Coordinates of C-alpha atoms in Angstrom, one line a residue:
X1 CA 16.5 38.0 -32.7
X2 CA 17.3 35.1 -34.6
X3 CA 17.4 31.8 -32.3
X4 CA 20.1 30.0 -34.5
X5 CA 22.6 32.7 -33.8
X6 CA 21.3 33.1 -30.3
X7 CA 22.2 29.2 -29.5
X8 CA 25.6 30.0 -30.5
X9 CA 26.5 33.1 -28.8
X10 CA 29.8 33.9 -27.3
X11 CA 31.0 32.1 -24.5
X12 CA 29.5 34.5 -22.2
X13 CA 26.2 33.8 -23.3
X14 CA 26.5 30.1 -23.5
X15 CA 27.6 30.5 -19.5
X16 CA 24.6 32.7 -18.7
X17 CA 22.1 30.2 -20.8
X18 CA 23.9 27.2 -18.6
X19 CA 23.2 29.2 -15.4
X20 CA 19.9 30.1 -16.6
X21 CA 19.0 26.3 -17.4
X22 CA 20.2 25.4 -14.3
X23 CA 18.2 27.8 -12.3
X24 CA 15.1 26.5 -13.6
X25 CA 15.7 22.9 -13.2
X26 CA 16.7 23.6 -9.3
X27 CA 13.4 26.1 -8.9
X28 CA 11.1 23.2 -10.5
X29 CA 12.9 20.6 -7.9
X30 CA 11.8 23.0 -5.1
X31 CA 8.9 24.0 -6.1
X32 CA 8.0 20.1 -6.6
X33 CA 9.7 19.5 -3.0
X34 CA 6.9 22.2 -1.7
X35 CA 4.4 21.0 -3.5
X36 CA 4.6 17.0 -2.5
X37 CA 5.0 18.1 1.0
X38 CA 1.6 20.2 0.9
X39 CA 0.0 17.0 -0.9
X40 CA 1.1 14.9 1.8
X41 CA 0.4 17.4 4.8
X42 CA -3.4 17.5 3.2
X43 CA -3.5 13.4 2.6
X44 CA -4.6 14.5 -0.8
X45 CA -3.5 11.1 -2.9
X46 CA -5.1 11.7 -5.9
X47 CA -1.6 13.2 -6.7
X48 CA 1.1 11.9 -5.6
X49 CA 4.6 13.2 -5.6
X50 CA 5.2 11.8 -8.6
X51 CA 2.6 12.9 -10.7
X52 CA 3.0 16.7 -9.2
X53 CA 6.7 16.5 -10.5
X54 CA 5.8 15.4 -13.9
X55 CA 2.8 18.3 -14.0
X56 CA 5.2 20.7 -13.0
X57 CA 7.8 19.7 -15.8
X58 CA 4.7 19.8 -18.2
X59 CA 3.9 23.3 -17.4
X60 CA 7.4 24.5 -17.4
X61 CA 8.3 22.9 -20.8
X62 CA 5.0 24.3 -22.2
X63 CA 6.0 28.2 -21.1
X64 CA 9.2 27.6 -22.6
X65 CA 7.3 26.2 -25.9
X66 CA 5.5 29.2 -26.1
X67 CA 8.0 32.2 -25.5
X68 CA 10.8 32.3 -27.8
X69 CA 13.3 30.8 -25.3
X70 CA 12.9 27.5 -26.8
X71 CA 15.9 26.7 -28.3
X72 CA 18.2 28.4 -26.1
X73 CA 16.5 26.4 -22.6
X74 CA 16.6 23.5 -24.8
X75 CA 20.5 23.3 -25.2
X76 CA 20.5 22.7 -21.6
X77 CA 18.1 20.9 -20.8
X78 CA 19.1 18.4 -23.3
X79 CA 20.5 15.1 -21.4
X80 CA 22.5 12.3 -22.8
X81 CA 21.1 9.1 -22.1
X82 CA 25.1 8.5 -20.4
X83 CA 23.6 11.6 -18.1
X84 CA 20.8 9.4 -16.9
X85 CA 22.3 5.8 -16.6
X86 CA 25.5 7.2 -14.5
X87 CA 23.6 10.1 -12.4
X88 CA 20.0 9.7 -12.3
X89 CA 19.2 6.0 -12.4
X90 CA 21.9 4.4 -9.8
X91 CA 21.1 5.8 -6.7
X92 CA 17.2 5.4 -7.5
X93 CA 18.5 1.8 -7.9
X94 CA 20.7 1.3 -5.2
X95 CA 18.4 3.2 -2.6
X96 CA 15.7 0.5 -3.4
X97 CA 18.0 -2.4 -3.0
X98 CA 19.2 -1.0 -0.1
X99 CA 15.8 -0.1 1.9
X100 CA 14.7 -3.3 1.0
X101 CA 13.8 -4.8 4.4
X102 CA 15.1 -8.3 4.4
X103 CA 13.0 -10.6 6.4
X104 CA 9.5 -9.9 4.7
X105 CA 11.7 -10.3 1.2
X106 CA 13.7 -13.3 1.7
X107 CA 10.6 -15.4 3.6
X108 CA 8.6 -14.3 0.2
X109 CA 11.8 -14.8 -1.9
X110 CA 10.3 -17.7 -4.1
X111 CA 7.0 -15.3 -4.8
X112 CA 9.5 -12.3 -5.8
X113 CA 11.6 -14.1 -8.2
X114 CA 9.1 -15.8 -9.6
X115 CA 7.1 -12.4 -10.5
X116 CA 10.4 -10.5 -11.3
X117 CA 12.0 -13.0 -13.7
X118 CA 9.6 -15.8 -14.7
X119 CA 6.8 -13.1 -15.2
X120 CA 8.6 -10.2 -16.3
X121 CA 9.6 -12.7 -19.2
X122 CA 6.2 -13.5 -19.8
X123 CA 5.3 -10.2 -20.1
X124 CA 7.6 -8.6 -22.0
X125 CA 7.0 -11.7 -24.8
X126 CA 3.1 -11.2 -24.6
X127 CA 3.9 -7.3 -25.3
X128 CA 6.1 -8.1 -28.1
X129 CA 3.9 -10.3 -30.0
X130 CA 1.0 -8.6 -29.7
X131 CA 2.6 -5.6 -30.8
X132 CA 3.8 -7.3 -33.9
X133 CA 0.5 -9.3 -34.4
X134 CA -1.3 -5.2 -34.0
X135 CA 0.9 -4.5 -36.6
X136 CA 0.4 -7.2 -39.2
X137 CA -3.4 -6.8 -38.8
X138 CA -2.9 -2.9 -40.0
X139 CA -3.8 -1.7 -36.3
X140 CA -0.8 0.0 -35.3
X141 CA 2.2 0.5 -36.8
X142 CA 4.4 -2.1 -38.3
X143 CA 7.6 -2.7 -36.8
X144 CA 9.7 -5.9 -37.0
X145 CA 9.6 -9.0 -34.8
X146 CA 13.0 -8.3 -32.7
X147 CA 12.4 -4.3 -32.2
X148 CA 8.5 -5.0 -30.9
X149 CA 10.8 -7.7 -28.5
X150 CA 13.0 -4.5 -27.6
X151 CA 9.8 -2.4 -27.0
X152 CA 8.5 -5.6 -24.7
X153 CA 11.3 -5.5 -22.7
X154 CA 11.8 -2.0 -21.6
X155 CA 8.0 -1.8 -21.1
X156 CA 8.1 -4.3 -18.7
X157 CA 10.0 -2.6 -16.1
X158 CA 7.8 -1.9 -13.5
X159 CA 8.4 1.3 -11.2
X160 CA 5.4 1.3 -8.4
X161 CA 6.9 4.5 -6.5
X162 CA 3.9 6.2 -5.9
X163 CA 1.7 2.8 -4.9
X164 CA 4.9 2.1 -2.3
X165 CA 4.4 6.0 -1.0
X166 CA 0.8 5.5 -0.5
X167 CA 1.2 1.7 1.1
X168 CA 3.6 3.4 3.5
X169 CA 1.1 6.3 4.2
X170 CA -1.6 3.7 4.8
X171 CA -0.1 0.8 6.1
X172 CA -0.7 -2.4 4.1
X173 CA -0.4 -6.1 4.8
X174 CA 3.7 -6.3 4.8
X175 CA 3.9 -9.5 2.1
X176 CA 2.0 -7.6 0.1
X177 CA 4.4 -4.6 0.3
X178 CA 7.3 -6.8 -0.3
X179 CA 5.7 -8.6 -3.2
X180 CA 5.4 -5.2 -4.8
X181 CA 8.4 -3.9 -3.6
X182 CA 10.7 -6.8 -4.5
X183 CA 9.3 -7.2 -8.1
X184 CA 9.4 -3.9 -9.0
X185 CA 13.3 -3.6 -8.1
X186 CA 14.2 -7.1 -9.5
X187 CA 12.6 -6.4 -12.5
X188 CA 14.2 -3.5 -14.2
X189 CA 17.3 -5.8 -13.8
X190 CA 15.4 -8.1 -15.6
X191 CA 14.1 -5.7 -18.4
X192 CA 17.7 -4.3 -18.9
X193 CA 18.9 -7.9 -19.4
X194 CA 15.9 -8.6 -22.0
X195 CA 17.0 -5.4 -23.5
X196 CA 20.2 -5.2 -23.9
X197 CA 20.4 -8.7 -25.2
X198 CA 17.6 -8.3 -27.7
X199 CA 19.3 -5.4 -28.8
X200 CA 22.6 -7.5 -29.1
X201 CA 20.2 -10.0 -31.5
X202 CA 19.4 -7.2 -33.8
X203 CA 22.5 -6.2 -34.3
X204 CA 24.2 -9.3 -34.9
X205 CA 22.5 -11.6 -37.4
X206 CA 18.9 -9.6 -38.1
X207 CA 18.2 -13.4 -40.3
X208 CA 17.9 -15.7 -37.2
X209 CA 19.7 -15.9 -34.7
X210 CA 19.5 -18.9 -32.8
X211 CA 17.1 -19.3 -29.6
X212 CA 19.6 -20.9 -27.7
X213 CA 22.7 -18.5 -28.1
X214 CA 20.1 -15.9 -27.0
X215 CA 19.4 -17.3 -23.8
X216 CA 23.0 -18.0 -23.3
X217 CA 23.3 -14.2 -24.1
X218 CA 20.8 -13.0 -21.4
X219 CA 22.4 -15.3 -19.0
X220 CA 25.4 -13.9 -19.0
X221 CA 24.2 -10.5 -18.8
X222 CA 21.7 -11.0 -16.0
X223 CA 24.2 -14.2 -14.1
X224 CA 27.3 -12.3 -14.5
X225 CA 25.8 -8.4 -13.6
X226 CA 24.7 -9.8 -10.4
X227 CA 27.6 -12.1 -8.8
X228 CA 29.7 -8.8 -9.6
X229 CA 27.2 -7.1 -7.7
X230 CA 26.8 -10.0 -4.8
X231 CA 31.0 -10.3 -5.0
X232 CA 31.1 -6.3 -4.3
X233 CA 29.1 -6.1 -1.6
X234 CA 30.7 -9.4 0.0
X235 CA 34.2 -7.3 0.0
X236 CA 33.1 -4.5 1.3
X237 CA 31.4 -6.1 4.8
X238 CA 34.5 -7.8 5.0
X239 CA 36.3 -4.6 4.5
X240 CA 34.1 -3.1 7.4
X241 CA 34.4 -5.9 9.5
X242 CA 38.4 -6.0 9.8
X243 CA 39.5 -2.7 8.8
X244 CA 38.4 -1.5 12.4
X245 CA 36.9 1.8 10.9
X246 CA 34.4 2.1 13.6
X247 CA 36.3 4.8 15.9
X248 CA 34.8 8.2 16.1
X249 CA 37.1 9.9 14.6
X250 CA 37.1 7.9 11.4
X251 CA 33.6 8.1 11.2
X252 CA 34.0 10.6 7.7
X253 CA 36.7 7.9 6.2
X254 CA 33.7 5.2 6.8
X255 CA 31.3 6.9 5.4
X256 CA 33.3 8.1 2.1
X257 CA 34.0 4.3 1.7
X258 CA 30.7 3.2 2.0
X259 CA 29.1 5.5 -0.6
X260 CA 31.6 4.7 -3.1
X261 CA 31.5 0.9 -3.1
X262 CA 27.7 1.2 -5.0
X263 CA 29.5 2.9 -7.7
X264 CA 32.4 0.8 -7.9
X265 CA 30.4 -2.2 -8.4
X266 CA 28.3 -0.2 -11.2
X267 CA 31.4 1.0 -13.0
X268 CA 33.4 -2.6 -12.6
X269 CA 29.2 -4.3 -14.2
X270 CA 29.9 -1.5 -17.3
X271 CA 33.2 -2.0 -17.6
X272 CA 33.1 -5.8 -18.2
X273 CA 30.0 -5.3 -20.8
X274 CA 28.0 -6.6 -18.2
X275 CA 24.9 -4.8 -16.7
X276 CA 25.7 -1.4 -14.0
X277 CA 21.9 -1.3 -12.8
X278 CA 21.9 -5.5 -12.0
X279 CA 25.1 -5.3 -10.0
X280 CA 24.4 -2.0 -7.9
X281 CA 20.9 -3.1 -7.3
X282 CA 22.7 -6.6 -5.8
X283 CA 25.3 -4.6 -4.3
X284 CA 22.6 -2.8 -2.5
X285 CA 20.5 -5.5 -1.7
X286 CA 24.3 -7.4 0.3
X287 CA 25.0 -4.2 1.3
X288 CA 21.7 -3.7 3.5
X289 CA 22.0 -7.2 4.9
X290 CA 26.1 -7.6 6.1
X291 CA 28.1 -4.3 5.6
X292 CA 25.1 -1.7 6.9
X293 CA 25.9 -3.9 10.5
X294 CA 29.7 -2.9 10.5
X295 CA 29.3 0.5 10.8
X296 CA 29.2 2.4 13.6
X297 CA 26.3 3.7 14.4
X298 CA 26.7 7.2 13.2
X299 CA 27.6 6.2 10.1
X300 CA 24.2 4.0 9.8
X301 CA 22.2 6.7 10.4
X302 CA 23.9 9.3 8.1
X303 CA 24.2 6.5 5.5
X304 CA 20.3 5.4 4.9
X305 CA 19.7 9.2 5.3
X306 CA 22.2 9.9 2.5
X307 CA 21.3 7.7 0.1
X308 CA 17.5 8.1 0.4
X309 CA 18.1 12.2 0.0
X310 CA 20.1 11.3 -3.1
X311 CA 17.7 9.0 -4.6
X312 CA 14.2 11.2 -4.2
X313 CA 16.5 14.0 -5.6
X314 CA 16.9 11.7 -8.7
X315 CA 13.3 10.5 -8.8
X316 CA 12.1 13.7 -8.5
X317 CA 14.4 15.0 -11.2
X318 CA 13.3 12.1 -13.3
X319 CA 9.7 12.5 -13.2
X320 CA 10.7 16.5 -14.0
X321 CA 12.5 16.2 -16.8
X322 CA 9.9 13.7 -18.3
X323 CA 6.9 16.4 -18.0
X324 CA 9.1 18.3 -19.5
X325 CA 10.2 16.6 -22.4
X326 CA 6.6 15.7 -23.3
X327 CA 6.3 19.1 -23.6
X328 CA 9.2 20.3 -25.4
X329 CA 10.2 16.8 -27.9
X330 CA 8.8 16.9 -31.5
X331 CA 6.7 14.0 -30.8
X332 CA 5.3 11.8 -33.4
X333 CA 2.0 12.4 -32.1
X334 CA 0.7 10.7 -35.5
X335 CA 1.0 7.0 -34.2
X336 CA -1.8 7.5 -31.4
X337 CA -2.9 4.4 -32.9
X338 CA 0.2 2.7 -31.3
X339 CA -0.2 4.6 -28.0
X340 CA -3.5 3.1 -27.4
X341 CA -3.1 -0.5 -28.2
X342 CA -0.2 -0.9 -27.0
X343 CA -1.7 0.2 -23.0
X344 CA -4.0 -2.1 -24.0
X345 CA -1.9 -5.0 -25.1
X346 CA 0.6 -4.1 -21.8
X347 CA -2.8 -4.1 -19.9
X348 CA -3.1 -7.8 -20.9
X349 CA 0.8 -8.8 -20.6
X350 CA 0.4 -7.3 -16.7
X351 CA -2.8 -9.3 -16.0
X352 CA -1.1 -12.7 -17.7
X353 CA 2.3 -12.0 -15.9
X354 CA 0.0 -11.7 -12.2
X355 CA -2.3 -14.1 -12.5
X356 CA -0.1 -16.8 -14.0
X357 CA 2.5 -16.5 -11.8
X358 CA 0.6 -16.3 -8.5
X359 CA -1.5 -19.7 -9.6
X360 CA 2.4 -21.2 -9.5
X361 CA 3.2 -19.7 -6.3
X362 CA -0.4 -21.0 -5.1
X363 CA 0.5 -24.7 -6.2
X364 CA 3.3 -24.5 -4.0
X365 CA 2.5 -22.4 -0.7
X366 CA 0.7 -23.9 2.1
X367 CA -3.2 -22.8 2.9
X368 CA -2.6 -20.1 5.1
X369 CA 0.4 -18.5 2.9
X370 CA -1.3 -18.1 0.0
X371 CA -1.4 -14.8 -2.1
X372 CA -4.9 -13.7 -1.6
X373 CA -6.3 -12.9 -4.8
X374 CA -7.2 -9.3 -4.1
X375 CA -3.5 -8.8 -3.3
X376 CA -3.3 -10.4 -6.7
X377 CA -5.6 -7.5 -8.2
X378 CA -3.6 -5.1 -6.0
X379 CA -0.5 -6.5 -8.1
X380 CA -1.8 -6.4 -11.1
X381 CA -3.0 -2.7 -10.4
X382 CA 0.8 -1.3 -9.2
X383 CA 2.5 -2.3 -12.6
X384 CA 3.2 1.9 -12.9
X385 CA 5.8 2.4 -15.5
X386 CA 8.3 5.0 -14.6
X387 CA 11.9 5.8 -14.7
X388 CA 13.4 2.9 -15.6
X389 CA 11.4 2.6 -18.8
X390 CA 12.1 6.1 -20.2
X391 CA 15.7 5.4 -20.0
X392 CA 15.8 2.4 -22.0
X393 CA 13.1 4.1 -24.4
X394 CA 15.6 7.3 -24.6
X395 CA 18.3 4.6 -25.1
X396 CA 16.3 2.8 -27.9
X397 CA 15.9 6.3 -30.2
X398 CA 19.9 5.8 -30.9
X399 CA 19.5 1.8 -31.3
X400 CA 17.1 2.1 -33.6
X401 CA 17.0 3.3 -37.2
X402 CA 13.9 5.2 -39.4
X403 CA 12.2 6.5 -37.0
X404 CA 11.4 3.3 -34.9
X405 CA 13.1 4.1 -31.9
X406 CA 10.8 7.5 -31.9
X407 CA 7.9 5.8 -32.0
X408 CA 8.9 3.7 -29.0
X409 CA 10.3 6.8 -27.1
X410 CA 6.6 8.5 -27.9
X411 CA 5.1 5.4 -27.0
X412 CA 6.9 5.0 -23.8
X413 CA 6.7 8.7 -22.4
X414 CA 2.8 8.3 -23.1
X415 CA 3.0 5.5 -21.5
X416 CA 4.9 6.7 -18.8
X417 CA 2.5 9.7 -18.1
X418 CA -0.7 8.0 -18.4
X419 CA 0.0 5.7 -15.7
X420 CA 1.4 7.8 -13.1
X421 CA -0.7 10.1 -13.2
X422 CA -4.4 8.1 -13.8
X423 CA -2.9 4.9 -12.1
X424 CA -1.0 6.7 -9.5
X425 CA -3.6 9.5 -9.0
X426 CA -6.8 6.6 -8.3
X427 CA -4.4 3.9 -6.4
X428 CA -5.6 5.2 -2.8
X429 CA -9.1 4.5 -3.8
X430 CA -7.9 1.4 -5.8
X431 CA -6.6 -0.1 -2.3
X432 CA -9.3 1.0 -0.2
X433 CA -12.0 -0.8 -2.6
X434 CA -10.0 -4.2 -2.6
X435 CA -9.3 -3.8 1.2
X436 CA -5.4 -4.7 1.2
X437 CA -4.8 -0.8 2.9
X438 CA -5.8 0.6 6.6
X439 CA -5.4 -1.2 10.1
X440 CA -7.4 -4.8 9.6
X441 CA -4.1 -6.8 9.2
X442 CA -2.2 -6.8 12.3
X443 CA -2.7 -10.5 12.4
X444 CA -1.1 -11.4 9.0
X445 CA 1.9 -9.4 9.6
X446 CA 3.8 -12.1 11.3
X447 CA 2.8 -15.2 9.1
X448 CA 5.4 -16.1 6.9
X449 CA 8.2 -14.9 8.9
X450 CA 8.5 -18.0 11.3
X451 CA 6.1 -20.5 9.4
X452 CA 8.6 -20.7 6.5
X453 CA 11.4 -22.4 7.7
X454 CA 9.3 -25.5 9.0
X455 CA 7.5 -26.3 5.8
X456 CA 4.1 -27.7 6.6
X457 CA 3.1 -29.6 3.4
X458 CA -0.6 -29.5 2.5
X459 CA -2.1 -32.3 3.7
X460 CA -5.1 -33.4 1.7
X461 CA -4.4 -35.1 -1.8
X462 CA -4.5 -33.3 -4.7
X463 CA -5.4 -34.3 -8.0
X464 CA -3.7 -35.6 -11.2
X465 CA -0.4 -36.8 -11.4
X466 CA 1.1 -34.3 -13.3
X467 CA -0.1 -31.9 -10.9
X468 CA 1.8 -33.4 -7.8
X469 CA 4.7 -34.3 -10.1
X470 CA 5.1 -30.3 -10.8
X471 CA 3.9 -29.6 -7.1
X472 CA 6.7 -32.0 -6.0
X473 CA 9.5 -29.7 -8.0
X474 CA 7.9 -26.4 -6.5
X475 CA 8.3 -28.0 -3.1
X476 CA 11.6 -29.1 -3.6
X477 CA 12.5 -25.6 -5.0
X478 CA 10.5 -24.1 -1.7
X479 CA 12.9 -26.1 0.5
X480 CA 16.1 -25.4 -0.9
X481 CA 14.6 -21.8 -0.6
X482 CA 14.3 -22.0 3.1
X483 CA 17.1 -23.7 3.2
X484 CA 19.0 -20.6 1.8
X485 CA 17.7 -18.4 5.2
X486 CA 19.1 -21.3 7.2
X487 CA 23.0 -21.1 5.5
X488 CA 22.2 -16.9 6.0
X489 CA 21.6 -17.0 9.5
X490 CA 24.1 -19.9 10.3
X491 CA 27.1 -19.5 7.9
X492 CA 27.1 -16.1 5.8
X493 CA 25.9 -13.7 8.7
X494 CA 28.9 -14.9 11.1
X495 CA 31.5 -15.0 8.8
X496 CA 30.5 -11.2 6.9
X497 CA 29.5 -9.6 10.0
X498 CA 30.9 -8.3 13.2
X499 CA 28.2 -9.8 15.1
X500 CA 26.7 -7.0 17.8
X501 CA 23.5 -9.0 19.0
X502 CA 20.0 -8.7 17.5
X503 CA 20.9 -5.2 16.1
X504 CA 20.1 -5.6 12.2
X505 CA 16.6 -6.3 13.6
X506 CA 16.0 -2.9 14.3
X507 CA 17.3 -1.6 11.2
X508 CA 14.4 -4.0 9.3
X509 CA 11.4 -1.9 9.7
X510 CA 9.9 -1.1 6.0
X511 CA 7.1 0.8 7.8
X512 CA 8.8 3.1 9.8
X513 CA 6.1 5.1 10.9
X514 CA 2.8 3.2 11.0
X515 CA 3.8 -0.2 12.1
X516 CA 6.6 -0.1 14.6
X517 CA 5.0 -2.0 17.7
X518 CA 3.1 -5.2 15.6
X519 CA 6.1 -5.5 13.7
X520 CA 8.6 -5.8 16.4
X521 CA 6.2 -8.3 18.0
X522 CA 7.5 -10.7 16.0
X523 CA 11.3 -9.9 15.2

């Protein structure tokens, strides 16, 4: 039977290919469902979730490579890249804005930023230069300054899902889980910004394009994604708070509302050119901290339920449909060359980004506040690529011309795979060896929390005057910073929320499981 006339059979066919495509994606979801939950039953965390749902997509795609099916499974399981950035990758998004937790993030706000923007920059620049500079010196393959920029950027776009499983499985020092949390969700905002406005560079003026218009550029995407985002979420708890929706019987209106406001804000980003994934993630993050405490509490349960079925749906789908990409794609497998160097080069870019930004954050913190350096390592260890990378790689093989945007997309899926599954697979062990997992650090899990809004300055001396001019800034910037959780708790909590007493304090528990009684110790 010949496959080219197979692919375009009548319509009855084409509707019995669909079904059949679509019966194999759900049966892989379930049969990655099953298989996660045995993992985790067994504490087996040498695979995690993730990395069974990529394996499973492996095998799949390389049965279907085999038999004849090919080209007929393929038709359906071909996604557009508009599939993934309008289904897939907001609710992944949103969720993780949403379940951030928001004392441990905002009294290690300075740390997070720092990391998210000032290091994803910094890594995403050492990527890209020493991609090009591997290139000029005949290592890899030659591409030009601005597209080894592009590859940078949606490299840098950490996705540590399976190190966040395992730290909630093992209970881990909670600024350490918000470090790792918070960077990893503010930085695929970041990487899209880089992106997209490298990509916005190349296609404009390829001769030299100003430094400063660029900046303007990424300013404007990042600034104006997120006050969309932060403007959103503000509506809606004021929305909640007056509209009265809190009856019983209106329990299903409140709801609806509240699970389409995420997408609003996304659609209203895209709309205006701006970024969807910025906004939502902000959306989420406002969402969490003023609307979630209008709702009845009904609603708040169904709510955090619903989006967290939706979004390990997605993942899981994600991880999926890369195993089985790898499997099916015709990769350029020629340019392993590329593959390698450029783990090794992002190897470098995450140790630079860590370690350079932590010393910063060190200058500034007091002595009992600062980042420990095997929570550094720890860091430095969780920079997973996932989801978010192989969406902006699939996204580059259309941006790109000759071939180049293939050799990022190969790039990126290898990339993608190796570290789930050899970083994701060793991570238990990882944490274990350093020490930052298990029950030894009931006694750090409160620091931070109160001993941030009065700063203590350091009080010994320090040395040169440069140093204690920069230190100075830092502090300044550290003030201002918990300052900001001052106007919160004064200003923006009263006027967006309905107040009911202590109750969002309940809802702040990252840990559910493990750490319920130390944490509430100190709420």
């Amino acid at each position: 039977m010949d496959n080219s006339t197979a692919e375009k059979g009548s319509p009855g066919q084409e509707q019995q290919a669909a079904g059949v495509g679509i019966l194999l994606q759900i049966m892989m979801l379930v049969l990655s469902f099953v298989v996660g939950h045995v993992l985790r039953r067994h504490k087996f965390y040498y695979l995690p979730e993730a990395s069974a749902s990529l394996l499973i997509g492996l095998i799949v795609g390389g049965l279907a490579n085999i038999s004849d099916t090919e080209r007929s499974i393929r038709a359906w399981f071909n996604f557009h890249e508009e599939f993934f950035f309008l289904f897939l990758l907001p609710p992944i998004i949103f969720q993780s804005g949403f379940s951030l937790s928001p004392k441990p993030f905002f009294s290690n706000f300075g740390a997070i930023v720092t990391f998210a923007i000032f290091g994803t920059f910094i890594a995403s620049v050492v990527t890209g230069v020493l991609v090009y500079l591997g290139g000029l010196m005949y290592l890899m393959y030659k591409l030009p300054f601005v597209e080894c920029l592009m590859f940078g950027a949606l490299i840098s776009a950490t996705d540590p899902v399976t190190v966040l499983s395992i730290f909630q499985e093992l209970g881990t020092d909670m600024n350490l889980y918000a470090l790792v949390f918070g960077e990893s969700v503010l930085n695929d905002a970041m990487a899209i910004s880089l992106y997209r406005t490298m990509s916005v560079v190349r296609s404009n003026d390829p001769s030299g394009q100003n430094f400063f218009m660029v900046i303007v550029r990424f300013l404007e995407t990042f600034v104006g994604s997120m006050s969309a985002g932060v403007g959103v979420g503000f509506t809606s708890a004021l929305l909640f708070k007056y509209a009265g929706l809190d009856i019983d019987n209106l329990q299903n209106l409140e709801c609806c509302l509240f699970v389409l406001f995420p997408y609003f804000s996304y659609m209203l980003a895209e709309g205006l050119g701006l970024s969807g994934i910025v906004s939502i993630l902000f959306t989420g993050i406002v969402m969490k901290h003023y609307t979630f405490s209008n709702l009845s509490e009904n609603s708040q349960h169904f709510v955090s339920d619903f989006f967290h079925l939706i979004s390990s749906l997605a993942e899981t789908f994600i991880f999926i449909y890369m195993g089985f990409d790898i499997a099916m794609e015709k990769h350029s497998w020629s340019h392993v060359g590329f593959i390698f160097f450029s783990i090794l080069f992002i190897a470098i870019a995450r140790a630079v980004n860590v370690f350079s930004c932590a010393y910063l954050i060190n200058l500034v913190r007091p002595a009992h506040r600062q980042i420990p350096s095997k929570h550094q390592k720890a860091l430095c260890y969780s920079g997973l690529r996932g989801a978010m990378a192989f969406a902006l790689a699939l996204q580059s093989v259309h941006d790109l011309q000759e071939g180049h945007g293939q050799i990022i997309f190969t790039a990126t899926t290898a990339i993608v795979v190796l570290t789930v599954l050899l970083i994701g697979g060793s991570t238990g062990t990882m944490l274990e060896a350093l020490q930052v997992v298990g029950d030894g650090h009931d006694a750090h899990l409160g620091e931070g929390f109160e001993g941030n809004n009065g700063y203590v300055p350091t009080s010994h001396e320090e040395d040169e005057t440069t140093g204690n001019k920069l230190r100075m800034k830092l502090k300044e910037f550290h003030r201002s910073a918990a300052s900001f959780s001052e106007i919160d708790r004064n200003y923006l909590t009263p006027f967006f929320t309905s107040q009911n007493g202590d109750s969002e304090d309940e809802e702040d528990d990252p840990m559910p499981s493990s750490r319920r009684g130390v944490y509430h110790g100190h709420s």
